Tab-separated table of C-alpha atoms in Angstrom:
chain	number	residue	atom	x	y	z
A	12	MET	CA	-25.961	-14.115	-16.601
A	13	THR	CA	-23.304	-11.438	-16.543
A	14	GLY	CA	-19.754	-11.338	-15.316
A	15	SER	CA	-16.188	-10.563	-16.270
A	16	ARG	CA	-15.196	-14.111	-17.173
A	17	THR	CA	-13.810	-14.470	-20.676
A	18	ARG	CA	-15.845	-16.972	-22.650
A	19	ALA	CA	-13.871	-20.011	-23.742
A	20	ALA	CA	-12.927	-20.043	-27.378
A	21	LYS	CA	-14.987	-22.232	-29.644
A	22	GLY	CA	-13.903	-25.829	-29.233
A	23	GLN	CA	-12.072	-25.104	-25.969
A	24	GLY	CA	-14.909	-26.037	-23.601
A	25	GLY	CA	-13.413	-29.489	-23.079
A	26	LEU	CA	-10.159	-27.931	-21.931
A	27	LEU	CA	-11.988	-25.860	-19.313
A	28	ARG	CA	-13.891	-28.938	-18.135
A	29	ASP	CA	-10.631	-30.839	-17.711
A	30	HIS	CA	-9.138	-27.886	-15.832
A	31	LEU	CA	-12.140	-27.765	-13.499
A	32	LEU	CA	-11.786	-31.493	-12.846
A	33	ASP	CA	-8.084	-31.041	-12.080
A	34	ILE	CA	-8.998	-28.429	-9.475
A	35	ALA	CA	-11.886	-30.491	-8.097
A	36	GLY	CA	-9.569	-33.465	-7.682
A	37	ARG	CA	-7.096	-31.434	-5.652
A	38	ILE	CA	-9.838	-30.006	-3.452
A	39	LEU	CA	-11.281	-33.476	-2.876
A	40	GLU	CA	-7.905	-34.943	-1.952
A	41	ASP	CA	-7.041	-32.077	0.382
A	42	GLY	CA	-10.374	-31.426	2.077
A	43	GLY	CA	-12.703	-34.335	1.365
A	44	ALA	CA	-16.202	-34.301	-0.093
A	45	GLY	CA	-17.361	-31.498	2.201
A	46	ALA	CA	-14.824	-29.100	0.717
A	47	LEU	CA	-15.707	-29.863	-2.883
A	48	THR	CA	-18.335	-27.339	-3.936
A	49	ILE	CA	-19.185	-25.558	-7.162
A	50	ARG	CA	-18.167	-22.242	-5.593
A	51	ALA	CA	-14.829	-23.599	-4.330
A	52	VAL	CA	-13.933	-24.907	-7.768
A	53	ALA	CA	-15.014	-21.675	-9.448
A	54	THR	CA	-12.996	-19.546	-7.033
A	55	SER	CA	-9.881	-21.644	-7.514
A	56	ALA	CA	-10.301	-21.606	-11.297
A	57	GLY	CA	-10.876	-17.865	-11.407
A	58	VAL	CA	-14.303	-18.183	-13.013
A	59	THR	CA	-17.872	-17.617	-11.874
A	60	PRO	CA	-20.053	-20.458	-10.517
A	61	PRO	CA	-22.287	-20.298	-13.620
A	62	ALA	CA	-19.220	-21.156	-15.702
A	63	VAL	CA	-18.856	-24.379	-13.710
A	64	TYR	CA	-22.563	-25.121	-14.021
A	65	LEU	CA	-22.156	-25.056	-17.801
A	66	HIS	CA	-20.210	-28.316	-17.400
A	67	PHE	CA	-21.709	-29.823	-14.233
A	68	ALA	CA	-25.416	-29.472	-13.467
A	69	SER	CA	-24.988	-30.072	-9.729
A	70	LYS	CA	-22.436	-30.661	-7.008
A	71	GLN	CA	-23.217	-34.386	-7.125
A	72	GLU	CA	-22.451	-34.490	-10.839
A	73	LEU	CA	-19.169	-32.663	-10.209
A	74	VAL	CA	-18.197	-35.019	-7.375
A	75	HIS	CA	-18.859	-38.157	-9.358
A	76	ALA	CA	-17.191	-36.850	-12.498
A	77	THR	CA	-14.123	-36.117	-10.380
A	78	CYS	CA	-14.165	-39.587	-8.835
A	79	LEU	CA	-14.832	-41.516	-12.018
A	80	ARG	CA	-12.136	-39.613	-13.861
A	81	VAL	CA	-9.599	-41.073	-11.436
A	82	TRP	CA	-11.255	-44.485	-11.470
A	83	SER	CA	-11.014	-44.659	-15.248
A	84	SER	CA	-7.254	-44.857	-14.820
A	85	LEU	CA	-7.605	-47.896	-12.548
A	86	PHE	CA	-8.272	-50.307	-15.396
A	87	ILE	CA	-5.234	-49.013	-17.263
A	88	GLU	CA	-3.129	-49.729	-14.179
A	89	LEU	CA	-4.641	-53.186	-13.649
A	90	GLU	CA	-4.035	-54.159	-17.245
A	91	ALA	CA	-0.478	-52.851	-17.147
A	92	VAL	CA	0.601	-54.908	-14.123
A	93	SER	CA	-0.767	-58.194	-15.463
A	94	ARG	CA	0.176	-57.768	-19.120
A	95	GLY	CA	2.740	-60.346	-20.127
A	96	VAL	CA	2.376	-62.401	-16.926
A	97	SER	CA	1.890	-65.975	-18.115
A	98	ASP	CA	0.897	-67.423	-14.733
A	99	PRO	CA	-2.795	-66.486	-14.269
A	100	VAL	CA	-2.623	-66.776	-10.469
A	101	THR	CA	0.354	-64.421	-10.352
A	102	ALA	CA	-1.494	-62.083	-12.721
A	103	LEU	CA	-4.474	-62.118	-10.365
A	104	TYR	CA	-2.198	-61.366	-7.420
A	105	GLU	CA	-0.547	-58.427	-9.212
A	106	THR	CA	-3.995	-57.128	-10.110
A	107	CYS	CA	-5.031	-57.245	-6.452
A	108	VAL	CA	-1.845	-55.443	-5.393
A	109	ALA	CA	-2.559	-52.684	-7.908
A	110	TYR	CA	-6.188	-52.412	-6.776
A	111	VAL	CA	-5.405	-52.057	-3.063
A	112	ALA	CA	-2.572	-49.631	-3.770
A	113	PHE	CA	-4.912	-47.566	-5.945
A	114	GLY	CA	-7.512	-47.320	-3.184
A	115	LEU	CA	-4.919	-46.166	-0.669
A	116	ARG	CA	-3.603	-43.525	-3.082
A	117	HIS	CA	-7.080	-42.137	-3.754
A	118	PRO	CA	-8.990	-42.564	-0.480
A	119	ALA	CA	-11.506	-39.765	-1.036
A	120	GLN	CA	-12.509	-40.963	-4.502
A	121	TYR	CA	-12.605	-44.564	-3.336
A	122	ARG	CA	-14.916	-43.796	-0.419
A	123	LEU	CA	-17.315	-41.782	-2.541
A	124	VAL	CA	-17.599	-44.307	-5.370
A	125	MET	CA	-17.603	-47.509	-3.320
A	126	ASP	CA	-19.144	-46.416	-0.026
A	127	GLY	CA	-20.921	-43.149	-0.779
A	128	GLU	CA	-24.275	-42.376	-2.307
A	129	ALA	CA	-24.685	-44.630	-5.324
A	130	THR	CA	-25.329	-43.234	-8.771
A	131	GLU	CA	-25.707	-44.991	-12.081
A	132	ALA	CA	-22.113	-44.030	-12.870
A	133	SER	CA	-20.720	-45.523	-9.664
A	134	ARG	CA	-22.790	-48.698	-10.025
A	135	HIS	CA	-21.510	-49.101	-13.567
A	136	ASN	CA	-17.956	-48.668	-12.328
A	137	GLU	CA	-18.373	-51.221	-9.528
A	138	ASP	CA	-19.869	-53.711	-11.998
A	139	ALA	CA	-16.953	-53.174	-14.376
A	140	CYS	CA	-14.461	-53.849	-11.561
A	141	PHE	CA	-16.264	-57.032	-10.601
A	142	ARG	CA	-16.334	-58.297	-14.186
A	143	TYR	CA	-12.637	-57.522	-14.562
A	144	PHE	CA	-11.734	-59.599	-11.508
A	145	ARG	CA	-14.081	-62.391	-12.569
A	146	ASP	CA	-12.297	-62.604	-15.909
A	147	LYS	CA	-9.015	-63.041	-14.025
A	148	VAL	CA	-10.519	-65.758	-11.804
A	149	THR	CA	-11.927	-67.493	-14.873
A	150	ALA	CA	-8.453	-67.487	-16.432
A	151	CYS	CA	-7.173	-69.283	-13.313
A	152	ARG	CA	-9.941	-71.860	-13.629
A	153	ASP	CA	-9.218	-72.358	-17.324
A	154	ALA	CA	-5.564	-72.985	-16.445
A	155	GLY	CA	-6.508	-75.764	-14.028
A	156	VAL	CA	-7.259	-74.158	-10.672
A	157	PRO	CA	-10.317	-75.983	-9.243
A	158	VAL	CA	-13.016	-73.306	-9.102
A	159	ASP	CA	-16.634	-74.379	-8.709
A	160	SER	CA	-18.102	-70.903	-9.225
A	161	ALA	CA	-16.127	-68.024	-10.714
A	162	THR	CA	-18.775	-65.552	-9.533
A	163	GLU	CA	-18.772	-66.729	-5.924
A	164	THR	CA	-14.987	-66.878	-5.844
A	165	THR	CA	-14.772	-63.361	-7.248
A	166	ARG	CA	-17.153	-62.084	-4.585
A	167	LEU	CA	-14.874	-63.450	-1.877
A	168	LEU	CA	-11.788	-62.084	-3.602
A	169	CYS	CA	-13.326	-58.625	-3.954
A	170	SER	CA	-14.467	-58.618	-0.331
A	171	GLY	CA	-10.851	-59.202	0.635
A	172	VAL	CA	-9.287	-56.411	-1.399
A	173	HIS	CA	-12.145	-53.988	-0.740
A	174	GLY	CA	-11.925	-54.690	2.987
A	175	ALA	CA	-8.174	-54.120	2.952
A	176	VAL	CA	-8.693	-50.677	1.440
A	177	SER	CA	-11.716	-49.705	3.533
A	178	LEU	CA	-10.071	-50.690	6.820
A	179	LEU	CA	-7.405	-48.027	6.323
A	180	ILE	CA	-9.107	-45.191	4.457
A	181	HIS	CA	-11.718	-44.771	7.177
A	182	GLN	CA	-8.943	-44.145	9.703
A	183	GLU	CA	-6.525	-41.278	10.189
A	184	ARG	CA	-3.351	-41.724	8.164
A	185	ASP	CA	-1.158	-41.725	11.263
A	186	THR	CA	-2.782	-45.033	12.285
A	187	TRP	CA	-1.919	-46.737	8.981
A	188	PRO	CA	0.813	-49.405	8.988
A	189	ALA	CA	4.291	-47.941	8.788
A	190	ASP	CA	5.063	-50.198	5.826
A	191	THR	CA	2.043	-49.850	3.549
A	192	GLY	CA	3.808	-51.761	0.759
A	193	ARG	CA	4.030	-54.843	2.956
A	194	TYR	CA	0.396	-54.401	3.992
A	195	VAL	CA	-0.702	-54.195	0.354
A	196	ALA	CA	1.279	-57.306	-0.592
A	197	ARG	CA	-0.071	-59.332	2.335
A	198	ALA	CA	-3.639	-58.190	1.707
A	199	ALA	CA	-3.417	-59.176	-1.956
A	200	SER	CA	-1.796	-62.517	-1.146
A	201	SER	CA	-4.413	-63.269	1.510
A	202	ALA	CA	-7.273	-62.426	-0.852
A	203	VAL	CA	-5.937	-64.589	-3.694
A	204	HIS	CA	-4.954	-67.569	-1.557
A	205	GLY	CA	-8.144	-67.428	0.466
A	206	ALA	CA	-10.427	-67.192	-2.542
A	207	LEU	CA	-8.689	-69.770	-4.751
A	208	LEU	CA	-7.754	-72.354	-2.116
A	209	THR	CA	-11.378	-72.517	-0.970
A	210	ALA	CA	-12.860	-72.262	-4.465
A	211	SER	CA	-13.800	-75.924	-4.641
A	212	HIS	CA	-13.586	-77.114	-1.056
A	213	ALA	CA	-13.704	-74.879	2.008
A	214	ALA	CA	-12.097	-77.028	4.686
A	215	PRO	CA	-12.287	-75.545	8.208
A	216	PRO	CA	-8.927	-74.105	9.288
A	217	SER	CA	-7.043	-76.089	11.918
A	218	MET	CA	-3.680	-76.147	13.622
A	219	ALA	CA	-2.820	-79.339	11.751
A	220	ALA	CA	-3.491	-77.654	8.438
A	221	MET	CA	-1.402	-74.630	9.424
A	222	THR	CA	1.634	-76.735	10.308
A	223	ALA	CA	1.305	-79.413	7.617
A	224	SER	CA	3.668	-77.680	5.211
A	225	GLY	CA	6.069	-76.501	7.888
């Protein structure tokens, strides 16, 4: 291979890889998966496509590296919002708020990892998310919340927060709620209350139940 690109200095390959991922992330956010190509990243970075291929063997590898790089920050965010919260139910709620807000901030990455073509990397990431939420549900059970099955309860919880994200990111932004903060808070509250209040006994909803505490 020949070209005018200056070879990265020894030990600087990681810096170029990070730079390419920065560019790929911007392209993905601005134009979606269809716009993210090896050539587009190379052109924006001022290098040749072979220089990108040195770090990413295929477009799919580039796409998933870009997505999972963002997703790796999710767990840092989730841990930050619940750290120091003594009430495990409140900690679970704050975790759900952070999760839904994350998905709405990164719609392209969220769609590709959660709804796109699965890879071992994306499956691993989904499993890690599920285990994280299950640990939070288990903490609620250990504190006295009646939970028959932490796994089943976590499935219901995750379906709630995932649905809240997916409902919006598959629509045009101008159809999103005007107050996304309120939407995120209600979605998180609904997921937590729905999952925990039915964790040991799923009574059918009724008008009497809805007005009992009024």
